[in-house]
C-alpha positions as MATLAB code, in Angstrom:
seq = 'QVQLVESGGGLVQSGGSLRLSCAASGRTGSSYAMGWFRQVPGKEREFVATISRSGSTTNYADSVKGRFTVSRDNAKNMVYLQMNSLKAEDTAVYFCAAGARFLIRVAIEVDYWGQGTQVTVSS';
ca = [
     145.259   13.835   62.550;
     145.920   10.563   64.297;
     148.459    7.949   63.277;
     147.932    4.362   64.412;
     150.580    1.628   64.284;
     149.756   -1.963   65.192;
     152.192   -4.611   66.388;
     152.131   -8.050   67.955;
     150.690  -10.135   65.168;
     152.180  -13.455   64.152;
     151.675  -17.186   63.877;
     150.191  -19.096   66.803;
     148.716  -22.542   67.291;
     145.049  -23.069   67.912;
     144.280  -22.521   71.585;
     147.173  -20.133   72.002;
     147.293  -16.440   72.850;
     148.535  -13.210   71.323;
     148.440   -9.612   72.421;
     148.116   -6.910   69.802;
     149.251   -3.382   70.543;
     148.309   -0.135   68.855;
     150.426    2.966   69.307;
     148.645    6.237   68.637;
     150.337    9.517   67.824;
     149.099   12.954   66.899;
     145.903   14.233   68.499;
     145.364   11.331   70.853;
     145.031   10.715   74.541;
     141.403   10.268   75.472;
     140.080   12.139   72.411;
     138.786    9.080   70.574;
     137.028    5.819   71.118;
     139.264    3.005   69.895;
     138.504   -0.295   68.272;
     139.805   -3.375   66.557;
     138.526   -4.756   63.281;
     139.701   -7.679   61.180;
     139.571   -8.672   57.554;
     140.206  -11.775   55.492;
     140.683  -11.707   51.715;
     137.423  -11.458   49.833;
     135.387  -10.418   52.866;
     134.371   -7.124   54.388;
     136.236   -5.718   57.351;
     134.424   -6.833   60.502;
     134.145   -5.448   64.001;
     136.032   -7.221   66.785;
     136.090   -4.978   69.867;
     135.796   -1.362   70.939;
     136.567    0.723   74.024;
     135.332    4.142   75.052;
     137.539    7.182   75.599;
     137.852    6.627   79.323;
     138.129    2.860   79.026;
     135.074    2.334   81.212;
     132.931    0.800   78.469;
     133.799   -2.027   76.101;
     131.892   -4.013   73.514;
     132.744   -7.181   71.615;
     131.634   -9.145   68.606;
     129.786  -12.296   69.639;
     132.451  -14.420   67.944;
     135.192  -13.212   70.310;
     133.237  -12.506   73.501;
     134.836  -14.251   76.466;
     138.104  -14.852   74.591;
     139.331  -11.362   73.656;
     139.865   -8.354   75.918;
     140.368   -4.782   74.753;
     142.104   -2.240   77.004;
     143.787    1.129   76.743;
     146.426    3.192   78.523;
     145.702    6.842   77.757;
     148.884    8.006   79.482;
     150.900    5.971   76.976;
     148.540    6.459   74.010;
     148.282    2.702   73.666;
     145.431    0.302   72.955;
     145.679   -3.449   73.381;
     143.799   -6.543   72.276;
     144.483   -9.634   74.359;
     143.421  -12.684   72.367;
     143.102  -16.021   74.152;
     141.849  -19.444   73.061;
     142.566  -18.539   69.467;
     140.851  -20.472   66.697;
     141.689  -20.964   63.042;
     138.749  -18.725   62.134;
     140.437  -15.836   63.974;
     143.044  -15.743   61.199;
     142.897  -12.300   59.599;
     144.590   -8.949   59.272;
     143.738   -6.974   62.402;
     143.303   -3.211   62.196;
     143.389   -0.643   64.963;
     140.814    2.124   64.584;
     139.916    5.462   66.153;
     136.638    7.314   65.978;
     134.767   10.259   67.454;
     131.682    8.249   68.450;
     131.233    6.926   72.003;
     132.099    3.451   70.669;
     132.996    2.338   67.156;
     131.322   -0.840   65.957;
     131.057   -0.380   62.221;
     133.631    0.759   59.692;
     131.668    3.878   58.782;
     132.178    5.156   62.345;
     135.975    4.980   62.020;
     137.906    8.183   61.366;
     141.422    6.717   61.390;
     142.842    3.295   60.550;
     146.157    1.634   61.217;
     147.975   -0.324   58.519;
     147.059   -3.722   59.966;
     148.918   -6.671   61.426;
     148.554  -10.293   60.318;
     147.372  -12.916   62.788;
     147.542  -16.522   61.651;
     146.185  -19.351   63.789;
     147.221  -22.837   62.729;
     144.842  -25.690   63.454;
];
């Protein structure tokens, strides 16, 4: 079992930055690929970014490529999402995710979810 707890969400102006953190506990370390997804009311949860177990490989949704950076610190069991140049359309609840695949890019590949953290970008 893996428990994931996100933090770092909040309200920011358009063009601003936020860094989300995800603390993992349980069977963690480099056992899982990690990812970030987001969801707005009435829409499906969508992929944002993912990082492999070692951290050597990352992948991003086209909508955030060049603005967001995913990273991990396996020694601390932490995953991060640095979000720059935020836009109003980035407003959503952001979820940390863990999965056994090499990367996790769709919800069906996720084995564990965090509870989510709200990010609101004002225009």
